[in-house]
mmCIF file of C-alpha atoms and ligand atoms in Angstrom:
data_model
loop_
_atom_site.group_PDB
_atom_site.id
_atom_site.type_symbol
_atom_site.label_atom_id
_atom_site.label_comp_id
_atom_site.label_asym_id
_atom_site.label_seq_id
_atom_site.Cartn_x
_atom_site.Cartn_y
_atom_site.Cartn_z
ATOM 1 C CA MET A 1 -16.735 18.109 39.618
ATOM 2 C CA GLU A 2 -19.739 18.775 41.425
ATOM 3 C CA LYS A 3 -21.943 14.881 41.091
ATOM 4 C CA ILE A 4 -25.912 15.763 40.884
ATOM 5 C CA ASP A 5 -28.171 13.662 42.985
ATOM 6 C CA LEU A 6 -31.054 13.343 40.613
ATOM 7 C CA GLN A 7 -33.102 11.606 43.314
ATOM 8 C CA THR A 8 -33.673 15.592 45.051
ATOM 9 C CA PHE A 9 -35.089 16.481 41.368
ATOM 10 C CA HIS A 10 -38.441 15.614 40.854
ATOM 11 C CA HIS A 11 -38.663 16.755 36.652
ATOM 12 C CA ILE A 12 -35.276 17.106 35.105
ATOM 13 C CA VAL A 13 -35.295 18.302 31.366
ATOM 14 C CA PHE A 14 -32.262 17.855 28.884
ATOM 15 C CA PHE A 15 -31.781 20.709 26.827
ATOM 16 C CA THR A 16 -29.379 20.057 24.049
ATOM 17 C CA GLY A 17 -28.080 21.334 20.754
ATOM 18 C CA ALA A 18 -26.090 20.523 18.147
ATOM 19 C CA GLY A 19 -23.112 20.138 20.226
ATOM 20 C CA MET A 20 -24.549 16.920 21.832
ATOM 21 C CA SER A 21 -24.123 15.555 18.745
ATOM 22 C CA ALA A 22 -20.971 16.831 17.972
ATOM 23 C CA GLU A 23 -18.760 13.852 19.579
ATOM 24 C CA SER A 24 -20.837 11.478 17.392
ATOM 25 C CA GLY A 25 -19.040 12.976 14.198
ATOM 26 C CA VAL A 26 -22.393 15.381 13.340
ATOM 27 C CA ALA A 27 -21.516 18.496 12.115
ATOM 28 C CA THR A 28 -22.520 21.706 14.572
ATOM 29 C CA PHE A 29 -23.986 24.597 12.561
ATOM 30 C CA ARG A 30 -21.510 27.298 14.218
ATOM 31 C CA GLY A 31 -17.709 27.850 15.236
ATOM 32 C CA ALA A 32 -14.829 25.932 14.132
ATOM 33 C CA GLY A 33 -16.544 23.217 11.096
ATOM 34 C CA GLY A 34 -19.783 24.636 11.637
ATOM 35 C CA ARG A 35 -22.156 24.046 8.853
ATOM 36 C CA TRP A 36 -23.463 27.594 8.449
ATOM 37 C CA LYS A 37 -20.012 28.544 7.674
ATOM 38 C CA GLU A 38 -19.496 26.083 4.482
ATOM 39 C CA TYR A 39 -23.681 26.505 2.767
ATOM 40 C CA ASN A 40 -25.469 29.758 3.107
ATOM 41 C CA TRP A 41 -29.056 29.070 4.543
ATOM 42 C CA GLN A 42 -30.359 31.222 2.840
ATOM 43 C CA GLU A 43 -30.415 28.136 -0.462
ATOM 44 C CA VAL A 44 -30.344 25.518 1.614
ATOM 45 C CA ALA A 45 -32.673 25.695 4.252
ATOM 46 C CA CYS A 46 -35.619 27.480 4.442
ATOM 47 C CA GLN A 47 -39.302 27.766 2.433
ATOM 48 C CA ARG A 48 -38.248 30.046 -0.212
ATOM 49 C CA ALA A 49 -35.094 28.239 -1.160
ATOM 50 C CA PHE A 50 -37.623 24.859 -1.416
ATOM 51 C CA ASP A 51 -39.805 27.038 -3.384
ATOM 52 C CA ARG A 52 -37.060 28.129 -5.453
ATOM 53 C CA ASP A 53 -35.358 24.474 -6.298
ATOM 54 C CA PRO A 54 -36.621 22.003 -4.427
ATOM 55 C CA GLU A 55 -34.318 19.344 -5.460
ATOM 56 C CA ARG A 56 -30.797 21.516 -4.432
ATOM 57 C CA VAL A 57 -32.831 21.861 -0.914
ATOM 58 C CA LEU A 58 -33.380 18.017 -0.919
ATOM 59 C CA ASP A 59 -30.033 17.291 -1.597
ATOM 60 C CA PHE A 60 -28.746 19.014 1.045
ATOM 61 C CA HIS A 61 -31.020 17.521 3.403
ATOM 62 C CA ARG A 62 -30.103 13.388 1.995
ATOM 63 C CA LEU A 63 -26.241 14.685 2.607
ATOM 64 C CA ARG A 64 -27.637 15.408 6.272
ATOM 65 C CA ARG A 65 -28.893 11.655 6.110
ATOM 66 C CA ARG A 66 -26.295 10.693 5.334
ATOM 67 C CA GLU A 67 -23.840 11.749 7.878
ATOM 68 C CA ALA A 68 -26.555 10.894 10.167
ATOM 69 C CA ILE A 69 -26.992 7.445 9.266
ATOM 70 C CA GLY A 70 -23.262 6.836 9.736
ATOM 71 C CA CYS A 71 -22.737 8.356 13.322
ATOM 72 C CA GLU A 72 -24.019 6.340 16.081
ATOM 73 C CA PRO A 73 -25.012 8.161 19.691
ATOM 74 C CA HIS A 74 -22.333 8.176 22.523
ATOM 75 C CA ALA A 75 -22.269 7.356 25.889
ATOM 76 C CA GLY A 76 -23.545 11.011 26.739
ATOM 77 C CA HIS A 77 -27.374 10.117 24.739
ATOM 78 C CA LYS A 78 -26.880 6.731 26.431
ATOM 79 C CA VAL A 79 -26.388 8.138 29.742
ATOM 80 C CA ILE A 80 -29.720 10.716 29.000
ATOM 81 C CA ALA A 81 -31.869 7.161 28.233
ATOM 82 C CA GLY A 82 -30.241 5.608 30.736
ATOM 83 C CA LEU A 83 -31.800 8.409 33.031
ATOM 84 C CA GLU A 84 -35.288 8.424 31.527
ATOM 85 C CA ALA A 85 -36.588 4.903 32.071
ATOM 86 C CA ALA A 86 -34.671 5.240 35.834
ATOM 87 C CA HIS A 87 -36.446 8.570 36.654
ATOM 88 C CA PRO A 88 -40.435 9.107 35.849
ATOM 89 C CA GLY A 89 -39.333 12.975 35.935
ATOM 90 C CA VAL A 90 -36.668 13.075 33.389
ATOM 91 C CA THR A 91 -37.838 14.957 29.302
ATOM 92 C CA VAL A 92 -35.087 15.861 26.318
ATOM 93 C CA VAL A 93 -35.937 18.609 25.314
ATOM 94 C CA THR A 94 -33.942 19.434 21.314
ATOM 95 C CA GLN A 95 -33.119 21.731 18.887
ATOM 96 C CA ASN A 96 -31.341 18.713 17.077
ATOM 97 C CA ILE A 97 -32.947 16.919 14.064
ATOM 98 C CA ASP A 98 -30.550 14.239 13.451
ATOM 99 C CA GLY A 99 -32.661 11.867 15.669
ATOM 100 C CA MET A 100 -29.534 10.515 17.961
ATOM 101 C CA HIS A 101 -31.394 10.824 20.867
ATOM 102 C CA GLN A 102 -34.165 8.271 20.326
ATOM 103 C CA ARG A 103 -31.703 5.668 18.795
ATOM 104 C CA ALA A 104 -29.697 5.761 21.738
ATOM 105 C CA GLY A 105 -33.328 4.784 23.837
ATOM 106 C CA THR A 106 -35.091 8.151 24.407
ATOM 107 C CA LYS A 107 -38.590 8.499 24.646
ATOM 108 C CA LYS A 108 -39.969 11.714 26.491
ATOM 109 C CA ILE A 109 -38.667 14.086 23.961
ATOM 110 C CA PHE A 110 -39.856 17.546 22.286
ATOM 111 C CA GLU A 111 -37.990 18.080 19.022
ATOM 112 C CA LEU A 112 -38.354 21.225 18.198
ATOM 113 C CA HIS A 113 -36.520 22.143 15.247
ATOM 114 C CA GLY A 114 -38.566 18.162 13.544
ATOM 115 C CA SER A 115 -37.413 15.919 12.368
ATOM 116 C CA LEU A 116 -35.065 14.552 9.924
ATOM 117 C CA TRP A 117 -36.976 11.466 9.248
ATOM 118 C CA ARG A 118 -39.920 12.665 8.731
ATOM 119 C CA VAL A 119 -41.516 14.138 5.002
ATOM 120 C CA ARG A 120 -44.552 16.633 4.679
ATOM 121 C CA CYS A 121 -46.863 17.339 2.171
ATOM 122 C CA PRO A 122 -48.758 20.527 1.695
ATOM 123 C CA GLN A 123 -51.686 18.648 1.271
ATOM 124 C CA HIS A 124 -51.665 15.266 3.207
ATOM 125 C CA GLY A 125 -49.842 16.384 5.681
ATOM 126 C CA VAL A 126 -46.934 13.874 7.992
ATOM 127 C CA TRP A 127 -45.763 10.856 8.169
ATOM 128 C CA GLU A 128 -41.706 9.040 8.365
ATOM 129 C CA ASP A 129 -39.677 8.534 5.628
ATOM 130 C CA ARG A 130 -35.984 6.686 6.854
ATOM 131 C CA ASP A 131 -34.500 6.617 2.982
ATOM 132 C CA PRO A 132 -30.935 7.772 4.076
ATOM 133 C CA GLU A 133 -31.279 8.521 -0.376
ATOM 134 C CA PHE A 134 -34.086 10.715 0.174
ATOM 135 C CA ALA A 135 -34.943 8.913 -3.053
ATOM 136 C CA THR A 136 -38.950 9.298 -2.691
ATOM 137 C CA ARG A 137 -39.369 13.550 -3.196
ATOM 138 C CA ARG A 138 -43.059 13.522 -4.812
ATOM 139 C CA CYS A 139 -46.609 12.705 -3.076
ATOM 140 C CA PRO A 140 -47.388 9.690 -4.166
ATOM 141 C CA HIS A 141 -51.294 10.749 -3.665
ATOM 142 C CA CYS A 142 -51.264 14.091 -5.068
ATOM 143 C CA GLY A 143 -47.250 14.662 -6.543
ATOM 144 C CA SER A 144 -46.031 17.820 -4.611
ATOM 145 C CA TRP A 145 -42.894 17.568 -3.326
ATOM 146 C CA LEU A 146 -42.268 16.794 -0.028
ATOM 147 C CA ARG A 147 -40.236 18.868 2.165
ATOM 148 C CA PRO A 148 -38.628 17.770 5.152
ATOM 149 C CA ASP A 149 -40.764 18.257 8.475
ATOM 150 C CA ILE A 150 -38.148 20.224 10.434
ATOM 151 C CA ILE A 151 -38.088 24.196 11.195
ATOM 152 C CA TRP A 152 -36.165 25.805 8.429
ATOM 153 C CA PHE A 153 -34.876 29.763 8.973
ATOM 154 C CA GLU A 154 -38.104 32.064 8.874
ATOM 155 C CA ASP A 155 -40.588 28.707 9.866
ATOM 156 C CA MET A 156 -42.940 29.187 12.423
ATOM 157 C CA LEU A 157 -42.080 26.478 15.612
ATOM 158 C CA ASP A 158 -45.343 23.893 15.677
ATOM 159 C CA ASP A 159 -47.729 24.994 18.454
ATOM 160 C CA LYS A 160 -47.966 22.102 20.179
ATOM 161 C CA VAL A 161 -44.223 21.102 20.655
ATOM 162 C CA VAL A 162 -43.595 23.763 21.707
ATOM 163 C CA ALA A 163 -46.649 24.046 24.116
ATOM 164 C CA GLY A 164 -45.206 20.827 25.189
ATOM 165 C CA ALA A 165 -41.417 21.974 25.454
ATOM 166 C CA THR A 166 -42.613 24.923 27.738
ATOM 167 C CA ARG A 167 -44.254 23.141 30.139
ATOM 168 C CA ALA A 168 -42.049 20.985 30.865
ATOM 169 C CA ILE A 169 -39.434 23.734 31.045
ATOM 170 C CA LEU A 170 -41.462 25.558 33.655
ATOM 171 C CA ALA A 171 -42.432 22.370 35.715
ATOM 172 C CA CYS A 172 -38.693 21.446 35.568
ATOM 173 C CA ASP A 173 -36.274 21.908 38.949
ATOM 174 C CA LEU A 174 -33.680 21.035 37.430
ATOM 175 C CA LEU A 175 -32.450 21.848 33.575
ATOM 176 C CA ILE A 176 -29.499 20.530 32.273
ATOM 177 C CA SER A 177 -28.192 22.204 28.958
ATOM 178 C CA ILE A 178 -25.775 20.921 26.984
ATOM 179 C CA GLY A 179 -24.136 22.031 23.743
ATOM 180 C CA THR A 180 -26.092 25.130 22.504
ATOM 181 C CA SER A 181 -24.562 28.590 21.609
ATOM 182 C CA ALA A 182 -28.390 29.379 22.461
ATOM 183 C CA VAL A 183 -28.679 31.742 19.918
ATOM 184 C CA VAL A 184 -31.340 30.540 18.000
ATOM 185 C CA TRP A 185 -34.860 31.949 19.353
ATOM 186 C CA PRO A 186 -37.408 30.816 20.609
ATOM 187 C CA ALA A 187 -35.215 27.974 22.319
ATOM 188 C CA ALA A 188 -32.476 29.986 23.553
ATOM 189 C CA GLY A 189 -35.008 31.396 26.072
ATOM 190 C CA TYR A 190 -35.370 28.391 27.688
ATOM 191 C CA PRO A 191 -32.669 28.141 30.308
ATOM 192 C CA GLU A 192 -33.691 31.712 31.106
ATOM 193 C CA LEU A 193 -37.225 31.058 31.433
ATOM 194 C CA ALA A 194 -36.542 27.649 33.757
ATOM 195 C CA ARG A 195 -34.291 29.800 36.211
ATOM 196 C CA GLN A 196 -36.648 32.432 36.115
ATOM 197 C CA ASN A 197 -39.231 29.340 37.708
ATOM 198 C CA GLY A 198 -36.780 28.595 40.449
ATOM 199 C CA ALA A 199 -35.100 25.362 38.356
ATOM 200 C CA PHE A 200 -31.327 24.605 39.211
ATOM 201 C CA CYS A 201 -29.440 25.032 35.409
ATOM 202 C CA VAL A 202 -26.226 23.663 34.517
ATOM 203 C CA GLU A 203 -24.298 24.127 31.010
ATOM 204 C CA ILE A 204 -22.590 21.573 29.496
ATOM 205 C CA ASN A 205 -20.333 23.531 27.092
ATOM 206 C CA PRO A 206 -16.781 23.700 26.452
ATOM 207 C CA GLU A 207 -17.147 26.987 25.514
ATOM 208 C CA PRO A 208 -18.836 30.067 26.971
ATOM 209 C CA THR A 209 -21.686 31.251 25.603
ATOM 210 C CA GLU A 210 -24.114 34.693 26.270
ATOM 211 C CA ILE A 211 -26.108 33.176 28.559
ATOM 212 C CA SER A 212 -23.573 31.285 30.783
ATOM 213 C CA GLY A 213 -23.793 33.611 33.451
ATOM 214 C CA LEU A 214 -27.138 32.735 34.164
ATOM 215 C CA TYR A 215 -26.421 29.054 35.505
ATOM 216 C CA GLN A 216 -25.528 27.840 39.169
ATOM 217 C CA GLN A 217 -23.104 24.619 37.681
ATOM 218 C CA VAL A 218 -21.413 25.687 34.377
ATOM 219 C CA ILE A 219 -18.893 23.032 33.348
ATOM 220 C CA ARG A 220 -16.807 23.371 31.170
ATOM 221 C CA GLY A 221 -15.917 19.601 28.756
ATOM 222 C CA LYS A 222 -17.622 18.134 26.468
ATOM 223 C CA ALA A 223 -21.467 15.878 26.064
ATOM 224 C CA GLY A 224 -19.991 12.343 25.942
ATOM 225 C CA GLU A 225 -17.369 12.884 28.711
ATOM 226 C CA VAL A 226 -19.286 14.846 31.390
ATOM 227 C CA LEU A 227 -22.786 13.174 31.267
ATOM 228 C CA PRO A 228 -20.947 9.790 32.296
ATOM 229 C CA GLU A 229 -19.091 11.103 35.749
ATOM 230 C CA LEU A 230 -22.192 13.628 36.338
ATOM 231 C CA PHE A 231 -24.573 11.545 37.985
ATOM 232 C CA GLU A 232 -24.194 10.080 41.887
ATOM 233 C CA LYS A 233 -25.346 6.236 41.156
HETATM 234 P P1 LIG B 1 -25.057 25.782 17.351
HETATM 235 O O1 LIG B 1 -23.461 25.239 16.307
HETATM 236 O O2 LIG B 1 -24.850 27.296 17.296
HETATM 237 O O3 LIG B 1 -23.921 25.684 18.698
HETATM 238 C C1 LIG B 1 -23.099 24.381 19.087
HETATM 239 C C2 LIG B 1 -22.537 24.625 20.473
HETATM 240 O O4 LIG B 1 -22.339 23.192 21.283
HETATM 241 C C3 LIG B 1 -21.864 25.313 20.549
HETATM 242 O O5 LIG B 1 -22.231 26.189 21.835
HETATM 243 C C4 LIG B 1 -20.068 24.689 20.796
HETATM 244 O O6 LIG B 1 -19.335 25.032 21.811
HETATM 245 C C5 LIG B 1 -20.901 23.601 21.920
HETATM 246 N N1 LIG B 1 -20.624 22.410 21.554
HETATM 247 C C6 LIG B 1 -19.518 21.885 20.499
HETATM 248 N N2 LIG B 1 -19.202 20.288 20.381
HETATM 249 C C7 LIG B 1 -19.409 19.986 22.149
HETATM 250 C C8 LIG B 1 -19.281 18.646 22.794
HETATM 251 N N3 LIG B 1 -18.303 17.824 22.106
HETATM 252 N N4 LIG B 1 -20.290 18.677 24.085
HETATM 253 C C9 LIG B 1 -20.450 20.245 24.700
HETATM 254 N N5 LIG B 1 -21.030 21.221 23.752
HETATM 255 C C10 LIG B 1 -20.163 20.979 22.439
HETATM 256 O O7 LIG B 1 -25.967 24.743 17.605
HETATM 257 P P2 LIG B 1 -27.263 25.160 18.043
HETATM 258 O O8 LIG B 1 -27.187 25.866 19.090
HETATM 259 O O9 LIG B 1 -28.312 23.297 18.593
HETATM 260 O O10 LIG B 1 -31.950 25.530 13.780
HETATM 261 O O11 LIG B 1 -27.492 25.430 16.994
HETATM 262 C C11 LIG B 1 -29.327 26.395 17.551
HETATM 263 C C12 LIG B 1 -29.798 26.348 15.756
HETATM 264 O O12 LIG B 1 -29.686 27.029 15.012
HETATM 265 C C13 LIG B 1 -29.853 24.943 15.806
HETATM 266 O O13 LIG B 1 -31.374 24.058 15.929
HETATM 267 C C14 LIG B 1 -30.431 25.234 13.563
HETATM 268 C C15 LIG B 1 -29.031 26.213 13.704
HETATM 269 O O14 LIG B 1 -29.480 26.900 12.885
HETATM 270 C C16 LIG B 1 -32.611 25.219 12.401
HETATM 271 O O15 LIG B 1 -31.807 24.425 12.223
HETATM 272 C C17 LIG B 1 -33.781 25.375 12.523
#
């Protein structure tokens, strides 16, 4: 594998998807064992489902919290966090909601699809809630149902998060895309945006994706195995 010398780059974005957490034990969405094979998002992951049957949607997200809390960040997450500590230009832009990067020590991160570990009241805003049992389901102030602060299907992304992530993508001279099938927009467009702006683009994924052709370096391997070997020491 051709090694990358991070010192030759100023702004580095690690752009991650569900495959980044796969070796930690968090299920991906598509492909073998994918979450959307077992569940129908129309029933558990959209505002309309929540309005219809909030308990069912929250039960699904309780399962996701229990799954995530039972998993640990792997060597790849730790490599990324370590590089951030050593290099001021490192940013993570993730589609993941599981909080695994942060548990490994990553601080500069844009969570495009929100977080499993926050809840949102329609009247009283957003706050952290790390209870794996999702026991508090109503707002203590007004009694409204609390929904996870994540971007479901048919939701708009958070403008501020998108603006920050887009700034990082436009500024980067190295983009390393890890474990995403790159089919969900606008995230799927980020590698191309980086490439158009002159960034060197790398894909780490055991499988080809629809956009594999745009990367200058493609590494067919797993995040947890490739990342510890990829960078010049
Ligand atoms: P997907 O499940 O669509 O794709 C996961 C990708 O990870 C696939 O391309 C796999 O080949 C790859 N992969 C699997 N194991 C890997 C490993 N060990 N190392 C590296 N890559 C591996 O997940 P996303 O692209 O993240 O959105 O999906 C995007 C969005 O679709 C998610 O954020 C979610 C989902 O619906 C929302 O919930 C809004």
